[in-house]
């Protein structure tokens, strides 16, 4: 059966946050005072996460799964989860979002296990600024990870770059991505830390600010279309006309993408969320032994109640939900 929310939107995309732990501490994602991580005793085993994902795929026709976190590549034996999920025949796409710091050592194994695509988050090409944003990150590890993913045979990586308030590297990023066969998307910064309302939130650079800045630096920049990807249909593709460079912008704040939302989110504790901005959840850990009928009833009732509170404040920390 199809899974539809209260507005009749078809849900075919599951974001699976496999851990809320991370080896980085990006300022816009983790709260300054630190985070209380899920105790290991409450974290679902990989087989349990795989079992829940399998039910979504086989019972509801979910055909797209993205593994996220925290940092998914710090979850031990992640390739086991990839192997189980990728073997489900109904699944069309299995992707991963990573900070890239462990990619150099994992790329071959996750490719062999059946992972199809990688999105990599990178917010600065300057070593010092990168370390400042991430707390302790080493830019060279990420760049090595990008090369390793290419060598392992992954299709061109999508690079996600958050437009932080002090971001000035747009020219460098666009040049670098286009010269290295990478698909670049700038993302407007969202209120990423739970509980902060939009009014308290100091946003970053907007799509229109970035484009007008770029026009001054590079000459004509044209919108060449909207493309559909895992963040909805709102990746706007731009071209720097003189150079032929392309890049995307996801205007997550100035043009909210709720209208064509097709996803649900499951975290490492087995908590299901139908909207990033809603604090309404349902616990699936109690349903491991439920019949398919009971599972369907619980999930359909929950997703059918989808409320969403667009862009007011997110229901939990980004690192638990997985972005
Ligand atoms: N650790 C992995 C990573 O960084 O790619 C996966 C988890 S991270 C929470 C998923 C995505 O959420 C990343 O691309 C990150 O940049 C994005 N993200 C986190 N906080 C954000 C915020 N406040 N605004 C926009 N994007 C955010
Ligand atoms: Fe970790 Fe990703 Fe959040 Fe950065 S954005 S702190 S890498 S989970």
Short mmCIF file of C-alpha atoms and ligand atoms in Angstrom, two decimals:
data_model
loop_
_atom_site.label_atom_id
_atom_site.label_comp_id
_atom_site.label_asym_id
_atom_site.label_seq_id
_atom_site.Cartn_x
_atom_site.Cartn_y
_atom_site.Cartn_z
CA UNK A 1 0.00 0.00 0.00
CA UNK A 2 1.00 3.64 -0.39
CA UNK A 3 1.78 5.81 2.61
CA UNK A 4 0.07 9.20 2.42
CA UNK A 5 0.05 12.09 4.84
CA UNK A 6 -2.95 14.20 5.85
CA UNK A 7 -2.57 16.32 2.72
CA UNK A 8 -2.53 13.25 0.50
CA UNK A 9 1.19 13.62 -0.27
CA UNK A 10 2.77 10.27 -1.10
CA UNK A 11 5.64 9.33 1.21
CA UNK A 12 8.26 7.27 -0.59
CA UNK A 13 11.48 8.40 1.08
CA UNK A 14 12.88 7.31 4.45
CA UNK A 15 15.73 9.11 6.16
CA UNK A 16 17.34 6.75 8.61
CA UNK A 17 19.53 8.36 11.27
CA UNK A 18 21.76 5.51 12.41
CA UNK A 19 23.44 7.31 15.31
CA UNK A 20 23.21 10.72 16.97
CA UNK A 21 26.92 10.64 17.79
CA UNK A 22 29.39 12.54 15.66
CA UNK A 23 33.14 13.02 15.52
CA UNK A 24 32.63 16.71 14.64
CA UNK A 25 30.80 19.53 16.42
CA UNK A 26 29.55 21.84 13.68
CA UNK A 27 28.46 25.07 15.32
CA UNK A 28 25.16 25.27 13.43
CA UNK A 29 24.17 21.68 14.18
CA UNK A 30 25.19 20.93 17.77
CA UNK A 31 24.26 23.24 20.67
CA UNK A 32 27.15 25.08 22.35
CA UNK A 33 26.46 23.47 25.72
CA UNK A 34 26.93 20.03 24.15
CA UNK A 35 24.49 17.20 23.68
CA UNK A 36 23.38 14.27 25.74
CA UNK A 37 23.77 11.38 23.35
CA UNK A 38 21.48 8.37 23.22
CA UNK A 39 22.81 5.79 25.67
CA UNK A 40 23.98 2.66 23.83
CA UNK A 41 21.32 0.68 25.69
CA UNK A 42 18.60 2.71 23.94
CA UNK A 43 20.19 2.62 20.50
CA UNK A 44 18.65 0.12 18.09
CA UNK A 45 20.93 -2.60 16.80
CA UNK A 46 21.74 -2.44 13.09
CA UNK A 47 19.59 -5.52 12.48
CA UNK A 48 16.66 -3.79 14.22
CA UNK A 49 17.09 -0.65 12.14
CA UNK A 50 17.32 -2.78 9.02
CA UNK A 51 14.16 -4.66 10.03
CA UNK A 52 12.20 -1.42 10.42
CA UNK A 53 13.53 -0.05 7.14
CA UNK A 54 12.58 -3.32 5.43
CA UNK A 55 9.01 -3.00 6.71
CA UNK A 56 8.72 0.52 5.31
CA UNK A 57 10.03 -0.66 1.96
CA UNK A 58 7.96 -3.80 1.62
CA UNK A 59 4.72 -2.63 3.27
CA UNK A 60 4.53 0.98 2.11
CA UNK A 61 6.45 1.10 -1.14
CA UNK A 62 9.19 3.34 0.26
CA UNK A 63 11.76 3.12 -2.55
CA UNK A 64 14.38 5.58 -1.42
CA UNK A 65 16.42 5.38 1.79
CA UNK A 66 19.10 7.76 3.00
CA UNK A 67 21.41 6.89 5.88
CA UNK A 68 22.35 9.88 7.98
CA UNK A 69 23.16 10.78 11.59
CA UNK A 70 25.10 12.16 13.57
CA UNK A 71 27.89 10.77 11.50
CA UNK A 72 26.74 7.49 9.93
CA UNK A 73 30.28 6.32 9.15
CA UNK A 74 31.23 6.21 12.83
CA UNK A 75 28.56 3.55 13.41
CA UNK A 76 30.48 0.29 13.63
CA UNK A 77 29.70 -2.23 10.87
CA UNK A 78 27.51 0.20 8.96
CA UNK A 79 28.20 -1.90 5.85
CA UNK A 80 26.10 -4.68 7.39
CA UNK A 81 23.07 -2.36 7.44
CA UNK A 82 23.81 -1.27 3.87
CA UNK A 83 24.08 -4.85 2.74
CA UNK A 84 20.74 -5.86 4.24
CA UNK A 85 18.80 -2.84 2.99
CA UNK A 86 20.34 -2.76 -0.48
CA UNK A 87 19.32 -6.38 -1.04
CA UNK A 88 15.60 -5.57 -0.76
CA UNK A 89 14.38 -5.79 -4.35
CA UNK A 90 11.76 -3.00 -4.11
CA UNK A 91 14.39 -0.42 -3.15
CA UNK A 92 15.48 1.88 -5.97
CA UNK A 93 17.94 4.16 -4.22
CA UNK A 94 20.17 3.85 -1.16
CA UNK A 95 22.21 6.94 -0.33
CA UNK A 96 24.32 8.28 2.53
CA UNK A 97 25.00 11.74 3.93
CA UNK A 98 28.40 12.06 5.58
CA UNK A 99 30.88 14.63 6.81
CA UNK A 100 33.50 12.69 4.83
CA UNK A 101 36.10 12.38 7.59
CA UNK A 102 35.93 8.55 7.57
CA UNK A 103 35.19 8.13 3.90
CA UNK A 104 38.77 7.38 2.84
CA UNK A 105 38.76 4.23 4.95
CA UNK A 106 35.13 3.20 4.31
CA UNK A 107 34.45 4.04 0.65
CA UNK A 108 35.32 0.63 -0.81
CA UNK A 109 33.43 -1.36 1.82
CA UNK A 110 30.22 0.67 1.58
CA UNK A 111 30.32 0.57 -2.22
CA UNK A 112 30.77 -3.20 -2.15
CA UNK A 113 27.89 -3.47 0.33
CA UNK A 114 25.53 -1.82 -2.16
CA UNK A 115 25.45 1.90 -1.35
CA UNK A 116 24.53 3.86 -4.49
CA UNK A 117 25.20 7.53 -3.80
CA UNK A 118 26.91 9.87 -1.36
CA UNK A 119 26.18 13.42 -0.26
CA UNK A 120 29.06 15.05 1.54
CA UNK A 121 28.77 18.06 3.82
CA UNK A 122 31.60 20.55 3.55
CA UNK A 123 31.34 24.15 4.69
CA UNK A 124 34.81 25.55 4.07
CA UNK A 125 37.79 24.93 1.80
CA UNK A 126 40.04 26.78 4.20
CA UNK A 127 41.71 24.48 6.76
CA UNK A 128 41.48 26.93 9.65
CA UNK A 129 37.90 27.93 9.02
CA UNK A 130 36.93 24.30 8.54
CA UNK A 131 38.41 23.45 11.93
CA UNK A 132 36.66 26.43 13.51
CA UNK A 133 33.25 25.41 12.16
CA UNK A 134 33.61 21.72 12.96
CA UNK A 135 35.45 21.95 16.28
CA UNK A 136 38.22 19.53 15.38
CA UNK A 137 37.86 18.52 11.73
CA UNK A 138 40.80 18.07 9.40
CA UNK A 139 40.01 19.25 5.88
CA UNK A 140 42.60 16.89 4.37
CA UNK A 141 40.66 13.88 5.67
CA UNK A 142 37.55 15.07 3.85
CA UNK A 143 39.40 15.78 0.61
CA UNK A 144 40.98 12.30 0.81
CA UNK A 145 37.48 10.89 1.35
CA UNK A 146 36.19 12.59 -1.79
CA UNK A 147 39.01 11.04 -3.84
CA UNK A 148 38.46 7.63 -2.28
CA UNK A 149 34.74 7.74 -3.14
CA UNK A 150 35.60 8.52 -6.75
CA UNK A 151 38.15 5.71 -6.87
CA UNK A 152 35.66 3.29 -5.34
CA UNK A 153 33.36 4.00 -8.29
CA UNK A 154 30.65 6.20 -6.77
CA UNK A 155 28.85 8.58 -9.12
CA UNK A 156 29.79 12.28 -8.73
CA UNK A 157 29.37 13.29 -5.11
CA UNK A 158 26.90 15.98 -4.12
CA UNK A 159 28.55 18.53 -1.88
CA UNK A 160 26.27 20.29 0.62
CA UNK A 161 27.56 23.64 1.85
CA UNK A 162 25.66 25.56 4.50
CA UNK A 163 25.48 29.31 3.91
CA UNK A 164 26.68 30.41 7.33
CA UNK A 165 26.47 34.12 8.24
CA UNK A 166 30.21 34.71 7.64
CA UNK A 167 30.43 32.62 4.45
CA UNK A 168 32.49 34.27 1.70
CA UNK A 169 33.88 31.28 -0.23
CA UNK A 170 31.23 30.97 -2.93
CA UNK A 171 33.62 31.64 -5.79
CA UNK A 172 36.21 29.16 -4.50
CA UNK A 173 33.57 26.47 -3.93
CA UNK A 174 31.99 26.83 -7.37
CA UNK A 175 35.38 26.77 -9.10
CA UNK A 176 36.57 23.78 -7.04
CA UNK A 177 33.39 21.73 -7.51
CA UNK A 178 33.21 22.33 -11.25
CA UNK A 179 36.91 21.57 -11.72
CA UNK A 180 36.59 18.30 -9.80
CA UNK A 181 33.34 16.94 -11.25
CA UNK A 182 31.35 17.48 -8.03
CA UNK A 183 27.73 18.61 -7.77
CA UNK A 184 27.62 21.61 -5.47
CA UNK A 185 24.55 22.77 -3.57
CA UNK A 186 24.56 25.66 -1.14
CA UNK A 187 21.96 25.29 1.61
CA UNK A 188 20.42 28.15 3.51
CA UNK A 189 21.07 27.71 7.20
CA UNK A 190 18.05 26.47 9.14
CA UNK A 191 17.42 26.83 12.87
CA UNK A 192 19.25 23.58 13.50
CA UNK A 193 19.27 23.43 17.26
CA UNK A 194 16.14 22.18 18.94
CA UNK A 195 13.92 24.70 20.71
CA UNK A 196 15.37 27.81 19.09
CA UNK A 197 12.50 29.62 17.41
CA UNK A 198 12.83 31.42 14.12
CA UNK A 199 12.80 34.79 15.86
CA UNK A 200 15.79 33.82 18.06
CA UNK A 201 17.65 32.32 15.14
CA UNK A 202 20.37 34.33 13.42
CA UNK A 203 20.09 33.11 9.86
CA UNK A 204 22.89 32.88 7.36
CA UNK A 205 23.18 34.15 3.81
CA UNK A 206 20.08 33.83 1.65
CA UNK A 207 19.78 32.67 -1.95
CA UNK A 208 19.17 36.20 -3.24
CA UNK A 209 22.11 37.64 -1.27
CA UNK A 210 24.43 34.97 -2.61
CA UNK A 211 23.35 35.45 -6.21
CA UNK A 212 23.71 39.21 -6.14
CA UNK A 213 27.16 38.88 -4.55
CA UNK A 214 28.21 36.38 -7.22
CA UNK A 215 26.89 38.55 -10.05
CA UNK A 216 29.28 41.27 -8.87
CA UNK A 217 32.25 38.88 -8.79
CA UNK A 218 31.63 36.76 -11.87
CA UNK A 219 29.23 38.57 -14.19
CA UNK A 220 25.98 37.00 -15.30
CA UNK A 221 24.56 34.19 -13.15
CA UNK A 222 21.39 32.62 -14.53
CA UNK A 223 18.79 30.32 -13.06
CA UNK A 224 18.74 27.30 -15.36
CA UNK A 225 16.04 25.29 -13.61
CA UNK A 226 14.78 23.45 -10.58
CA UNK A 227 15.95 19.93 -10.09
CA UNK A 228 14.31 17.21 -8.08
CA UNK A 229 16.45 15.45 -5.54
CA UNK A 230 16.22 14.15 -2.03
CA UNK A 231 15.48 17.56 -0.57
CA UNK A 232 12.36 17.98 -2.67
CA UNK A 233 12.04 19.88 -5.92
CA UNK A 234 13.71 22.97 -4.64
CA UNK A 235 17.32 22.66 -5.63
CA UNK A 236 17.61 25.63 -7.92
CA UNK A 237 20.29 25.18 -10.54
CA UNK A 238 22.33 28.22 -11.53
CA UNK A 239 24.97 28.77 -14.17
CA UNK A 240 27.86 31.24 -14.11
CA UNK A 241 27.52 32.16 -17.77
CA UNK A 242 31.05 33.31 -18.61
CA UNK A 243 32.69 30.23 -17.10
CA UNK A 244 30.01 27.60 -17.78
CA UNK A 245 30.11 26.59 -14.09
CA UNK A 246 27.00 25.17 -12.48
CA UNK A 247 25.87 25.04 -8.88
CA UNK A 248 22.65 24.67 -6.91
CA UNK A 249 21.01 26.48 -4.05
CA UNK A 250 18.54 24.89 -1.66
CA UNK A 251 16.57 27.82 -0.29
CA UNK A 252 15.47 25.85 2.76
CA UNK A 253 14.45 28.98 4.62
CA UNK A 254 13.49 31.63 2.06
CA UNK A 255 11.47 29.17 -0.07
CA UNK A 256 10.37 26.41 2.30
CA UNK A 257 10.02 23.02 0.65
CA UNK A 258 7.10 21.67 2.67
CA UNK A 259 4.67 21.62 -0.26
CA UNK A 260 6.17 18.60 -1.98
CA UNK A 261 7.55 16.83 1.09
CA UNK A 262 7.77 13.09 0.47
CA UNK A 263 9.79 11.88 3.44
CA UNK A 264 9.66 10.51 6.94
CA UNK A 265 12.47 10.23 9.43
CA UNK A 266 13.43 7.38 11.70
CA UNK A 267 16.15 7.85 14.31
CA UNK A 268 18.54 5.47 16.06
CA UNK A 269 16.14 5.01 18.99
CA UNK A 270 13.31 3.90 16.72
CA UNK A 271 11.47 7.22 16.92
CA UNK A 272 9.55 8.14 13.77
CA UNK A 273 9.01 11.76 12.76
CA UNK A 274 6.89 12.91 9.89
CA UNK A 275 8.26 16.46 9.86
CA UNK A 276 11.58 18.05 10.78
CA UNK A 277 9.70 20.89 12.41
CA UNK A 278 7.25 18.88 14.44
CA UNK A 279 7.78 17.47 17.90
CA UNK A 280 5.14 14.82 17.26
CA UNK A 281 6.67 11.37 17.20
CA UNK A 282 5.78 7.71 17.46
CA UNK A 283 8.00 5.01 18.97
CA UNK A 284 8.47 2.00 16.72
CA UNK A 285 10.70 0.00 19.06
CA UNK A 286 7.57 -1.46 20.68
CA UNK A 287 6.41 -2.77 17.31
CA UNK A 288 9.19 -5.23 16.52
CA UNK A 289 6.94 -8.17 17.21
CA UNK A 290 3.77 -6.59 15.86
CA UNK A 291 2.01 -8.19 12.92
CA UNK A 292 2.18 -6.41 9.57
CA UNK A 293 -1.44 -5.28 10.10
CA UNK A 294 -0.62 -3.75 13.50
CA UNK A 295 2.50 -2.07 12.11
CA UNK A 296 0.59 -0.64 9.15
CA UNK A 297 -2.21 0.66 11.36
CA UNK A 298 0.17 2.42 13.78
CA UNK A 299 2.25 4.05 11.03
CA UNK A 300 -0.67 5.02 8.78
CA UNK A 301 -2.52 6.65 11.68
CA UNK A 302 0.57 8.57 12.70
CA UNK A 303 1.60 9.76 9.23
CA UNK A 304 -1.99 10.62 8.36
CA UNK A 305 -1.99 13.06 11.29
CA UNK A 306 0.98 14.96 9.90
CA UNK A 307 0.87 18.50 11.19
CA UNK A 308 4.25 20.11 10.66
CA UNK A 309 5.09 23.54 11.99
CA UNK A 310 6.95 24.97 9.05
CA UNK A 311 10.14 26.75 9.96
CA UNK A 312 9.16 27.73 13.47
CA UNK A 313 11.49 25.46 15.37
CA UNK A 314 12.70 21.95 14.79
CA UNK A 315 11.41 19.24 17.07
CA UNK A 316 14.80 17.88 18.14
CA UNK A 317 18.51 18.36 17.47
CA UNK A 318 19.53 18.06 13.82
CA UNK A 319 22.19 15.49 14.78
CA UNK A 320 19.53 13.15 16.19
CA UNK A 321 17.02 13.61 13.39
CA UNK A 322 19.66 13.55 10.67
CA UNK A 323 18.88 16.77 8.80
N1 LIG B 1 27.09 14.12 9.78
C1 LIG B 1 26.57 14.03 8.46
C2 LIG B 1 26.85 15.27 7.66
O1 LIG B 1 27.22 16.28 8.26
O2 LIG B 1 26.69 15.21 6.46
C3 LIG B 1 25.10 13.69 8.40
C4 LIG B 1 24.21 14.35 9.41
S1 LIG B 1 23.98 16.09 9.22
C5 LIG B 1 22.85 16.46 10.53
C6 LIG B 1 23.00 16.13 7.75
C7 LIG B 1 22.97 17.45 7.03
O3 LIG B 1 22.30 18.40 7.81
C8 LIG B 1 24.35 18.03 6.72
O4 LIG B 1 24.45 18.28 5.34
C9 LIG B 1 24.37 19.32 7.49
O5 LIG B 1 25.10 20.32 6.82
C10 LIG B 1 22.89 19.64 7.56
N2 LIG B 1 22.57 20.56 8.62
C11 LIG B 1 22.76 20.40 9.94
N3 LIG B 1 22.35 21.49 10.62
C12 LIG B 1 21.88 22.36 9.68
C13 LIG B 1 21.32 23.67 9.72
N4 LIG B 1 21.17 24.31 10.86
N5 LIG B 1 20.95 24.26 8.56
C14 LIG B 1 21.12 23.61 7.37
N6 LIG B 1 21.64 22.38 7.27
C15 LIG B 1 22.02 21.77 8.40
FE1 LIG B 2 28.19 16.13 12.86
FE2 LIG B 2 27.00 16.40 10.51
FE3 LIG B 2 26.08 17.76 12.64
FE4 LIG B 2 28.43 18.42 11.59
S1 LIG B 2 26.44 18.56 10.55
S2 LIG B 2 28.00 18.12 13.78
S3 LIG B 2 29.21 16.50 10.90
S4 LIG B 2 26.07 15.60 12.39
#
